[in-house]
PDB file of C-alpha atoms in Angstrom:
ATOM      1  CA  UNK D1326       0.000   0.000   0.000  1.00  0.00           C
ATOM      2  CA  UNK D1327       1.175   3.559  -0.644  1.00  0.00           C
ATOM      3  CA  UNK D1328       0.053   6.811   1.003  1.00  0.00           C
ATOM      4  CA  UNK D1329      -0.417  10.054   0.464  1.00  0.00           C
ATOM      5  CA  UNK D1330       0.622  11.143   4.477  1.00  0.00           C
ATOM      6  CA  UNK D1331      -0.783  15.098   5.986  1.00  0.00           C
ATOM      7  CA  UNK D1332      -0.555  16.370   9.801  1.00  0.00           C
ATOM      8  CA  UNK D1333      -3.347  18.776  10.618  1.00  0.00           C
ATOM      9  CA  UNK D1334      -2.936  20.650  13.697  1.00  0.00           C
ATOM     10  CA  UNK D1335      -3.814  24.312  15.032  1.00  0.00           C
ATOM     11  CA  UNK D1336      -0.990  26.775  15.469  1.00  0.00           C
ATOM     12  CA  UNK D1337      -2.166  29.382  13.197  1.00  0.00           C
ATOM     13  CA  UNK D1338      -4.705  32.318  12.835  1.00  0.00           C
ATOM     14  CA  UNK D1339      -8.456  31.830  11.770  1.00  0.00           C
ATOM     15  CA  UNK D1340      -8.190  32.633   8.172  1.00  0.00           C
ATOM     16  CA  UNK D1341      -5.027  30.118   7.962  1.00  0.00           C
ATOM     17  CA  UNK D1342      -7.049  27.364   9.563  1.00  0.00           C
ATOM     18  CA  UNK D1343      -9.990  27.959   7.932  1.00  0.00           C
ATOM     19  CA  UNK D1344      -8.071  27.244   4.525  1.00  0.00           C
ATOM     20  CA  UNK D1345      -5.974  24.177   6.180  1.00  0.00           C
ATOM     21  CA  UNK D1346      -9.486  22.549   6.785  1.00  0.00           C
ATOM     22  CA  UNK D1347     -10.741  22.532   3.603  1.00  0.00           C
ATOM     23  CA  UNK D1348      -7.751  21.315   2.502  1.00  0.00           C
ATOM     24  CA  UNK D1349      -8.496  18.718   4.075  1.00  0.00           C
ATOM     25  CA  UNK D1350     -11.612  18.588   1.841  1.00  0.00           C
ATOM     26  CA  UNK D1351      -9.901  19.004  -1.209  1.00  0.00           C
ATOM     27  CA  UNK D1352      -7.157  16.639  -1.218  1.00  0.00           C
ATOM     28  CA  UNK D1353      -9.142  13.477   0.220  1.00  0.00           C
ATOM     29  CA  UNK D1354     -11.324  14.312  -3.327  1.00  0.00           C
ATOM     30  CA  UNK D1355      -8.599  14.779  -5.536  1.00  0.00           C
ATOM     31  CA  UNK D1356      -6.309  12.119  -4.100  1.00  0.00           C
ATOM     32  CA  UNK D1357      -8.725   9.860  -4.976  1.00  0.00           C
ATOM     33  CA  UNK D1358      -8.888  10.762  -8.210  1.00  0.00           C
ATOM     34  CA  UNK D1359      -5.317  11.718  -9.348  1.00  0.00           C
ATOM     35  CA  UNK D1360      -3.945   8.836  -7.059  1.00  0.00           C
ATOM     36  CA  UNK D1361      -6.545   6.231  -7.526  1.00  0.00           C
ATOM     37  CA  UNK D1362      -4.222   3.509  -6.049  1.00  0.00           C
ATOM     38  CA  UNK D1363      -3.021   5.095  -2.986  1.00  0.00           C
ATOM     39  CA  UNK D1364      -4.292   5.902   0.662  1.00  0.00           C
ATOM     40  CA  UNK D1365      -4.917   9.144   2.358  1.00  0.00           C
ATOM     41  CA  UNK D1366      -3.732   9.134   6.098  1.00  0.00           C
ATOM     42  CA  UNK D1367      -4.159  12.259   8.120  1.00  0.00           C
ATOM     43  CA  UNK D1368      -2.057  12.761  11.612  1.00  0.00           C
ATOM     44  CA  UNK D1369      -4.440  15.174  13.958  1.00  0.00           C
ATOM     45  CA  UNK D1370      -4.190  16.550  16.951  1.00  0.00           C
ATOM     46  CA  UNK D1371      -6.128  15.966  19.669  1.00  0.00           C
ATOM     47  CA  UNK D1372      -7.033  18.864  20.634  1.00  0.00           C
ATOM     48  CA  UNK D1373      -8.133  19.162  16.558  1.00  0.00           C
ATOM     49  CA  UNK D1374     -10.244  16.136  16.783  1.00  0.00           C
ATOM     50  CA  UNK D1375     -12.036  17.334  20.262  1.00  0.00           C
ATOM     51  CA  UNK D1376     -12.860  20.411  18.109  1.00  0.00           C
ATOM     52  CA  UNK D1377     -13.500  18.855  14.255  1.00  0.00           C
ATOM     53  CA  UNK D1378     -14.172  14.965  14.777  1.00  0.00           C
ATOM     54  CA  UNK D1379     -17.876  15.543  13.107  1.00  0.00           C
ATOM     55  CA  UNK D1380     -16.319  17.617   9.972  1.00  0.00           C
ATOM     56  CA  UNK D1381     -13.892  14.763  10.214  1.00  0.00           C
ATOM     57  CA  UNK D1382     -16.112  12.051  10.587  1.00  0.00           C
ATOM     58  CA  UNK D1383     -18.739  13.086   8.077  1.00  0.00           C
ATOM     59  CA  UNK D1384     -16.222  13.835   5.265  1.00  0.00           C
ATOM     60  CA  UNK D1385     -15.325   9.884   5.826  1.00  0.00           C
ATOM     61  CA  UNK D1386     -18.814   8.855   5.285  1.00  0.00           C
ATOM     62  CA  UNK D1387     -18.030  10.285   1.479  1.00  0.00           C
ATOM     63  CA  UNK D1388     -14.625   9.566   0.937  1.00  0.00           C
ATOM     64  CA  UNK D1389     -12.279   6.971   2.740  1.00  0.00           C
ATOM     65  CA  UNK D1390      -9.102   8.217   4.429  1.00  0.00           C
ATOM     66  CA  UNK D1391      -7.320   7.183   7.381  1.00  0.00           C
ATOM     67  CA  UNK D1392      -6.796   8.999  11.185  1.00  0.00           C
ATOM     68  CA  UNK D1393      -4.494   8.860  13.701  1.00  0.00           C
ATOM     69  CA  UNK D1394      -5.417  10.881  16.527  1.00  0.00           C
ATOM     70  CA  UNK D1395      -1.751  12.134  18.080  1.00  0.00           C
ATOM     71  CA  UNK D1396      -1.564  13.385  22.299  1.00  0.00           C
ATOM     72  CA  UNK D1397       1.661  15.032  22.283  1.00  0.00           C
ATOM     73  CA  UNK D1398       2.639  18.301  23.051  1.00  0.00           C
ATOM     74  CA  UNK D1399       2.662  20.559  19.654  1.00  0.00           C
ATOM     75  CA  UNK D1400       5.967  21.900  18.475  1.00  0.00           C
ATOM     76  CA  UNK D1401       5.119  22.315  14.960  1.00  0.00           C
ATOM     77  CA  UNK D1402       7.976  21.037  13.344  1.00  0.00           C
ATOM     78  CA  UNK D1403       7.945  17.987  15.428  1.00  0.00           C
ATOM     79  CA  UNK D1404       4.250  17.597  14.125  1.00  0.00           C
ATOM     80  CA  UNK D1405       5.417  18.281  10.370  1.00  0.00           C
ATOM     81  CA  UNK D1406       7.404  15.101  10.929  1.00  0.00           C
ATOM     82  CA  UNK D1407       3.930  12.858  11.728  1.00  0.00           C
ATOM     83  CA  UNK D1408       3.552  12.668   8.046  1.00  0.00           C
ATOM     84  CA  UNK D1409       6.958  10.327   7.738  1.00  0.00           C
ATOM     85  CA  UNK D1410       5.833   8.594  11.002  1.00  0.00           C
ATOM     86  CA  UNK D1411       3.321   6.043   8.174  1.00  0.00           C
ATOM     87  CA  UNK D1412       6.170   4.504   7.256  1.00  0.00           C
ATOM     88  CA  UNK D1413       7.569   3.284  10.472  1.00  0.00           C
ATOM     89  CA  UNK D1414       3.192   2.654  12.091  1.00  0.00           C
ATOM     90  CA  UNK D1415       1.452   0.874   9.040  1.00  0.00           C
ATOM     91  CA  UNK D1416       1.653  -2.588   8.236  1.00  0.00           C
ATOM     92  CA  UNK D1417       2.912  -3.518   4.369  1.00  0.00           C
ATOM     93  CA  UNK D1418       3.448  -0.063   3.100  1.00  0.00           C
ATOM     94  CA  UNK D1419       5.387   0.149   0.026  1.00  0.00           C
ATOM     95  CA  UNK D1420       6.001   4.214  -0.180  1.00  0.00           C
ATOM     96  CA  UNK D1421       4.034   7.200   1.484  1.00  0.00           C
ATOM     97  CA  UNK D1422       4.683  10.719   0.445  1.00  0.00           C
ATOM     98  CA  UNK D1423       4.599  13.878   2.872  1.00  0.00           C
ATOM     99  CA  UNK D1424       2.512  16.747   1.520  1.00  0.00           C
ATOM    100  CA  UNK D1425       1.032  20.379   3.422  1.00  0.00           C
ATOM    101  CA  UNK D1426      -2.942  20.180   3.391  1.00  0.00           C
ATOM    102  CA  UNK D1427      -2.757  24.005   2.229  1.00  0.00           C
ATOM    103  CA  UNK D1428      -1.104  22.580  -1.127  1.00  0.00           C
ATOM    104  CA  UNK D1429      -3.602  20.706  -3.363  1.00  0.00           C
ATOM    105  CA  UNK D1430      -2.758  17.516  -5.495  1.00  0.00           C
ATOM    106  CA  UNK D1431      -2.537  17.912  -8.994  1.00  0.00           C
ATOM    107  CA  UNK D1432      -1.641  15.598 -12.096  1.00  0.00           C
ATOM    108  CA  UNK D1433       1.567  17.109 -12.872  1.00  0.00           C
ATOM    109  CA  UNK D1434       2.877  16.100  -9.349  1.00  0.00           C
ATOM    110  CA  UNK D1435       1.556  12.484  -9.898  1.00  0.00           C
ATOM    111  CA  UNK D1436       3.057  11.738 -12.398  1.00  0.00           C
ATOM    112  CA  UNK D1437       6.520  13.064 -11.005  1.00  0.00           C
ATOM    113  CA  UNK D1438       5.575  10.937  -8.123  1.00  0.00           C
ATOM    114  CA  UNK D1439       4.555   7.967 -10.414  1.00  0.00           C
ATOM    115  CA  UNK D1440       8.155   8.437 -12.356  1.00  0.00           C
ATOM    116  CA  UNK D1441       9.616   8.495  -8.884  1.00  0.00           C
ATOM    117  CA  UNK D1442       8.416   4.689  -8.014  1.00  0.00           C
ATOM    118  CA  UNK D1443       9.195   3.519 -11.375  1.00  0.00           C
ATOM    119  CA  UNK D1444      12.787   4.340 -11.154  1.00  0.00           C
ATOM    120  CA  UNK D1445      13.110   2.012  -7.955  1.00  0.00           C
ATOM    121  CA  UNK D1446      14.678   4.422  -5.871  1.00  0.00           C
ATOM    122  CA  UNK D1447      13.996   5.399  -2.307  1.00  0.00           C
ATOM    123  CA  UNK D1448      13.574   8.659  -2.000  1.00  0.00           C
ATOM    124  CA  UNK D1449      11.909  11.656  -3.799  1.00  0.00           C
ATOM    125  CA  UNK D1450      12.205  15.341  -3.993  1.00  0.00           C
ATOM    126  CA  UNK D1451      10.391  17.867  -6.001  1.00  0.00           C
ATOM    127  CA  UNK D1452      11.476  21.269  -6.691  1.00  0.00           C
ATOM    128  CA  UNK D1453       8.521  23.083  -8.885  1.00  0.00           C
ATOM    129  CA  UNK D1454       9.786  26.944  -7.860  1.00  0.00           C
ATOM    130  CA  UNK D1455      12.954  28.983  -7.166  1.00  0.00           C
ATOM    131  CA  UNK D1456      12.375  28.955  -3.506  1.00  0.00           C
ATOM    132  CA  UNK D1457      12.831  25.152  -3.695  1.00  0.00           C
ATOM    133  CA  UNK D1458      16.291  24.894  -2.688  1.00  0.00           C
ATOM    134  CA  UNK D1459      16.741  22.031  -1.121  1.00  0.00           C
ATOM    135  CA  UNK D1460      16.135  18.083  -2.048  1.00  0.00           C
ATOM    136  CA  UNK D1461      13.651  17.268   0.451  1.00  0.00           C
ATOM    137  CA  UNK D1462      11.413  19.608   1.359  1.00  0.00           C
ATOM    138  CA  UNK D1463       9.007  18.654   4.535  1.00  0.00           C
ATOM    139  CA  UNK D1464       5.803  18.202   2.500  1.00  0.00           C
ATOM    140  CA  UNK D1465       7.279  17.366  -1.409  1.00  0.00           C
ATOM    141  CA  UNK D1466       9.163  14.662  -0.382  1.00  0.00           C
ATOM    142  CA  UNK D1467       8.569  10.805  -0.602  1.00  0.00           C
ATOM    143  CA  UNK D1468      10.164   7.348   0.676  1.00  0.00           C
ATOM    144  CA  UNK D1469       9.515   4.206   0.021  1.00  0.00           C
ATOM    145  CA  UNK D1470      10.192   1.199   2.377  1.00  0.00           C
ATOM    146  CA  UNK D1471      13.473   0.787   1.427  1.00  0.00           C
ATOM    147  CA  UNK D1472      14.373   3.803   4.143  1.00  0.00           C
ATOM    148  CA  UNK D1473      13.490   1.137   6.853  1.00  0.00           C
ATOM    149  CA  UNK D1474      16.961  -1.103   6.042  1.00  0.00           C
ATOM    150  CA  UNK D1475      18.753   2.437   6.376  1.00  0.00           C
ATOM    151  CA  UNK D1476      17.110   3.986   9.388  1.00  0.00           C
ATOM    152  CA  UNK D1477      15.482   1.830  11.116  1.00  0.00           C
ATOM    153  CA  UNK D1478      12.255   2.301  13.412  1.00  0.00           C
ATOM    154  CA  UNK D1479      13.646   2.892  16.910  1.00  0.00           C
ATOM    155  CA  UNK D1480      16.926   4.493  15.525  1.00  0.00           C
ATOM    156  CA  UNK D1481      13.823   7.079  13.791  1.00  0.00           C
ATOM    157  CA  UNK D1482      12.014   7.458  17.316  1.00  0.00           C
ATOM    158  CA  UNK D1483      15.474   8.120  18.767  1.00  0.00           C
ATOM    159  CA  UNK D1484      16.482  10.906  16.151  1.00  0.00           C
ATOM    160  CA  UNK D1485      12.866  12.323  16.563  1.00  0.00           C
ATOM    161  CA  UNK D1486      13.461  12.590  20.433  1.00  0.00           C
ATOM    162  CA  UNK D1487      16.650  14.326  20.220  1.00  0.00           C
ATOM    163  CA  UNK D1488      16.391  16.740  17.752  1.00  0.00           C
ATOM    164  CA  UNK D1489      15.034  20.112  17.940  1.00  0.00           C
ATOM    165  CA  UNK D1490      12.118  20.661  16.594  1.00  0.00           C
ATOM    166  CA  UNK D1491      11.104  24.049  17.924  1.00  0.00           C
ATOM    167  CA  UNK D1492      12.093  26.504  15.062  1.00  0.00           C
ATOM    168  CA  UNK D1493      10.635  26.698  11.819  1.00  0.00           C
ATOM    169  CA  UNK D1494      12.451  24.776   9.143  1.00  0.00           C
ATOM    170  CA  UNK D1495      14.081  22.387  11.697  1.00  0.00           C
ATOM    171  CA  UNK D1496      11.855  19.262  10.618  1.00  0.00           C
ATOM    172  CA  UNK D1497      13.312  20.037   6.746  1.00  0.00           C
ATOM    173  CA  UNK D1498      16.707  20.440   8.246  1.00  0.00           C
ATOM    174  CA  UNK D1499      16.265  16.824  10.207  1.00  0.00           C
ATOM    175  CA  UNK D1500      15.748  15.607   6.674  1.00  0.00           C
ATOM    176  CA  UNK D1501      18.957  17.221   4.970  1.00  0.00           C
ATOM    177  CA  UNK D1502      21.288  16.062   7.663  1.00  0.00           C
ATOM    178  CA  UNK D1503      20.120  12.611   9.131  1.00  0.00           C
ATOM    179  CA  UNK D1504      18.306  11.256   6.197  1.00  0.00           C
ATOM    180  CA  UNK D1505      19.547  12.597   2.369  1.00  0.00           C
ATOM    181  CA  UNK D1506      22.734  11.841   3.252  1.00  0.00           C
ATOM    182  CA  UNK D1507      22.116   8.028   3.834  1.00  0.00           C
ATOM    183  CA  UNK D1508      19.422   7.930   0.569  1.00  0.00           C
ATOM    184  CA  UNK D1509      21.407  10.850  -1.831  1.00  0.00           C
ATOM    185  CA  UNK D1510      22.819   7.923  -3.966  1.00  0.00           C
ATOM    186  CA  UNK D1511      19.141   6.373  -4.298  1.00  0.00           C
ATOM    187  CA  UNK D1512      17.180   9.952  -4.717  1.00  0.00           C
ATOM    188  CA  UNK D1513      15.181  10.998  -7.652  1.00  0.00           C
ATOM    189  CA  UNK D1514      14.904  14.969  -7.610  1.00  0.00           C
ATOM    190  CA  UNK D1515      12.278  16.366 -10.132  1.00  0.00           C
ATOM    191  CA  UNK D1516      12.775  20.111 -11.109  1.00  0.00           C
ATOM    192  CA  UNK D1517       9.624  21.448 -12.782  1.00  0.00           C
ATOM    193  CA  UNK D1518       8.025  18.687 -14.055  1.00  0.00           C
ATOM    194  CA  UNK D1519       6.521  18.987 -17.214  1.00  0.00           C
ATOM    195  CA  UNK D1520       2.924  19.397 -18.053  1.00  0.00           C
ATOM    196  CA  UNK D1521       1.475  16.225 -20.233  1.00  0.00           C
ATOM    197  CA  UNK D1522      -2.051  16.446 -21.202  1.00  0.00           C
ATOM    198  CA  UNK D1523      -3.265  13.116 -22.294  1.00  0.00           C
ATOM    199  CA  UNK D1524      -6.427  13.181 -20.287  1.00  0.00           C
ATOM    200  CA  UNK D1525      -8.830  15.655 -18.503  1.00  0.00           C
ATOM    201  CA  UNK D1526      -6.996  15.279 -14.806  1.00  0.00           C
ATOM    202  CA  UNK D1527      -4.449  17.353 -16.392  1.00  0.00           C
ATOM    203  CA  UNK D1528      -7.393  20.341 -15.761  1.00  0.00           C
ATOM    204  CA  UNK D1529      -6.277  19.949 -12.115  1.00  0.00           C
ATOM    205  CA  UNK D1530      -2.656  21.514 -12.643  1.00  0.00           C
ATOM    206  CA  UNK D1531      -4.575  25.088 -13.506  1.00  0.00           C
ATOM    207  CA  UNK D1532      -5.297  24.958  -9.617  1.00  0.00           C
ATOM    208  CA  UNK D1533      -1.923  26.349  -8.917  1.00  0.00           C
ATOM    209  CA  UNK D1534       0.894  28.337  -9.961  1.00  0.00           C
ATOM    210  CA  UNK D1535       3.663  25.186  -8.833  1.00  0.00           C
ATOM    211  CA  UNK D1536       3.778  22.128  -7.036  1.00  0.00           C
ATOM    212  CA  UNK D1537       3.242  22.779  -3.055  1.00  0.00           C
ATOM    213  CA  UNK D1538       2.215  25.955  -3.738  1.00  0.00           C
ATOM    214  CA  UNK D1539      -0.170  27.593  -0.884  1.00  0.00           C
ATOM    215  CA  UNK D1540      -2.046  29.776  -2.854  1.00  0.00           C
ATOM    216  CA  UNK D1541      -4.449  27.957  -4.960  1.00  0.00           C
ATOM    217  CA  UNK D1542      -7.379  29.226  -6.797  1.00  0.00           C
ATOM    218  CA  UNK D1543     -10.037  27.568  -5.063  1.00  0.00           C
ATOM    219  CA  UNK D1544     -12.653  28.564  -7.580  1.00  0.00           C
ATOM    220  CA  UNK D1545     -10.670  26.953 -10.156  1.00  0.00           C
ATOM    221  CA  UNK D1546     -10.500  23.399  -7.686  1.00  0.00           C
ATOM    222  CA  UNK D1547     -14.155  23.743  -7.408  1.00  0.00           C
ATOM    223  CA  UNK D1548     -14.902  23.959 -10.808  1.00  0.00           C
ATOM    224  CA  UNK D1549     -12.567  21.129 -11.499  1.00  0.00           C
ATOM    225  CA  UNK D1550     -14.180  18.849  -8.925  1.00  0.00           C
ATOM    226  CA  UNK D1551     -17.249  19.735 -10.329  1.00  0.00           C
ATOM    227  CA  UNK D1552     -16.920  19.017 -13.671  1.00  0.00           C
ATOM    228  CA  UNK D1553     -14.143  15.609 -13.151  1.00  0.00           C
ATOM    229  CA  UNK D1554     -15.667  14.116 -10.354  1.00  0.00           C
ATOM    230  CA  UNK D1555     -19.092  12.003 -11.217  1.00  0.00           C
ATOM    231  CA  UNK D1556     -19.770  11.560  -7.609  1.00  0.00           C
ATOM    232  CA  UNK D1557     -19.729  15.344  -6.625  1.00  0.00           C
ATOM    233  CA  UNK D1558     -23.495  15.270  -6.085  1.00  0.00           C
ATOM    234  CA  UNK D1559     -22.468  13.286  -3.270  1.00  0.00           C
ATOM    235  CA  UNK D1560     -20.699  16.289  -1.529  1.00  0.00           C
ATOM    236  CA  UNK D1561     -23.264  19.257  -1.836  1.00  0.00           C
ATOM    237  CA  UNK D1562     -25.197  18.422   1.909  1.00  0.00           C
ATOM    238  CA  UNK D1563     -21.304  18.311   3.418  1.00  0.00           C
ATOM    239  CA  UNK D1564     -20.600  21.579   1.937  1.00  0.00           C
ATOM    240  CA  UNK D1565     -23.865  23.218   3.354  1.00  0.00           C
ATOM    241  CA  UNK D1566     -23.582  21.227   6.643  1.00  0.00           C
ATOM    242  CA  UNK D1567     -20.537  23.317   7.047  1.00  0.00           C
ATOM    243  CA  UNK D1568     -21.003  26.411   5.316  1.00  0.00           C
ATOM    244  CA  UNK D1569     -19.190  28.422   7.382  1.00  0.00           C
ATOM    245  CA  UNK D1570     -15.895  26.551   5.794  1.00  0.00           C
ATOM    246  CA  UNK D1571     -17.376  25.751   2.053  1.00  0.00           C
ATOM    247  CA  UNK D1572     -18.159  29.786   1.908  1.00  0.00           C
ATOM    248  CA  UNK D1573     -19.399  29.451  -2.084  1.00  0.00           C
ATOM    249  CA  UNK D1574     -22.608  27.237  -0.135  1.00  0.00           C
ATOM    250  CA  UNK D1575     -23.635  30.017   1.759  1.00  0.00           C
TER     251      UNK D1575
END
């Protein structure tokens, strides 16, 4: 099994949370779509879940997905790290890839993803934009199984509980210093993956300007989902159960 692996937790102001949630939303729709063969998992909070289980709970009665509920203390980059925790918690996976709920899945980025687990290697990076500077970016990177004969499941629980995961960036400097340099001779790194349009899910890439990019044009998502997605009858009394998120139902 392969997964597509988010962390949702609350350390941010209204109007950023707001949009984290229905990114939530959004990518359990267009995961199943654009990665028909893979599983969503999503690490929350508790205090999240206390707050969110029925948005939660209802958006499972349309689409599956899998929870964890985490009690821990937040230190957000601690919690950015979650996402990688699928590999070393579920049974028979084969790869998972980390991604930020406020960046939507689109074709273009499956099918660097899909190149990615061809090739055999065990790791992936994606660099779609000139702020991408490094090779493995918290959420648009990607490991299969084969990290597990390299670092191994307590030696990853040990690094985890050592390091300091307080400031911003330190989960994506964990990654360049513990991990790339034990998978940089089994890496694929995609810069700006091309744009192939040999069927309509290519329609999704006009969501956003790059791959992982936060600012999507949710307008443009909707009409996508709307028009690519035969079951999106299904989704209309969700949206105006919680209107106060899916704002175009109001």
């Amino acid at each position: 099994m392969k997964y597509i692996s988010y962390a949702l937790f609350n350390d941010c102001k209204t109007y950023e949370w707001n949009y984290y949630l229905r990114g939530l939303y959004f990518n359990v729709r267009m995961n199943r779509l654009i990665y028909p063969n893979w599983r969503t998992h999503i690490s929350v909070h508790i205090d999240v879940w206390n707050k969110y289980s029925e948005y939660i709970q209802e958006l499972q009665k349309l689409v599956t997905f899998d929870v964890s509920i985490i009690d821990e203390p937040i230190e957000r980059c601690k919690a950015m790290l979650w996402r990688l925790d699928v590999l070393y918690t579920k049974p028979h996976v084969d790869a998972v890839i980390c991604r930020d709920l406020d960046a939507i899945t689109t074709y273009r980025e499956s099918l660097a993803v899909n190149s990615w687990i061809n090739s055999g290697r065990i790791a992936h990076g994606i660099n779609d934009n000139p702020a991408h500077s490094i090779a493995l970016m918290g959420g648009m990177c990607g490991f299969t199984r084969g990290l597990l004969n390299i670092v191994t499941v307590s030696e990853w629980m040990d690094i985890k509980a050592a390091a300091n995961l307080r400031s911003h960036g330190s989960d994506q400097d964990l990654l360049m210093t513990v991990i790339y340099p034990r998978v940089k001779d089994s890496i694929v790194i995609t810069k700006n993956p091309i744009q192939v349009r040999d069927n309509h899910l290519w329609l999704s890439d006009l969501v956003c300007s790059f791959i992982g990019s936060a600012g999507v044009n949710e307008m443009e998502l909707i009409r996508f989902l709307n028009n690519n997605d035969e079951s999106n009858k299904n989704f209309i009394k969700f949206e105006e159960q919680f209107s106060d998120l899916m704002y175009w139902r109001k």
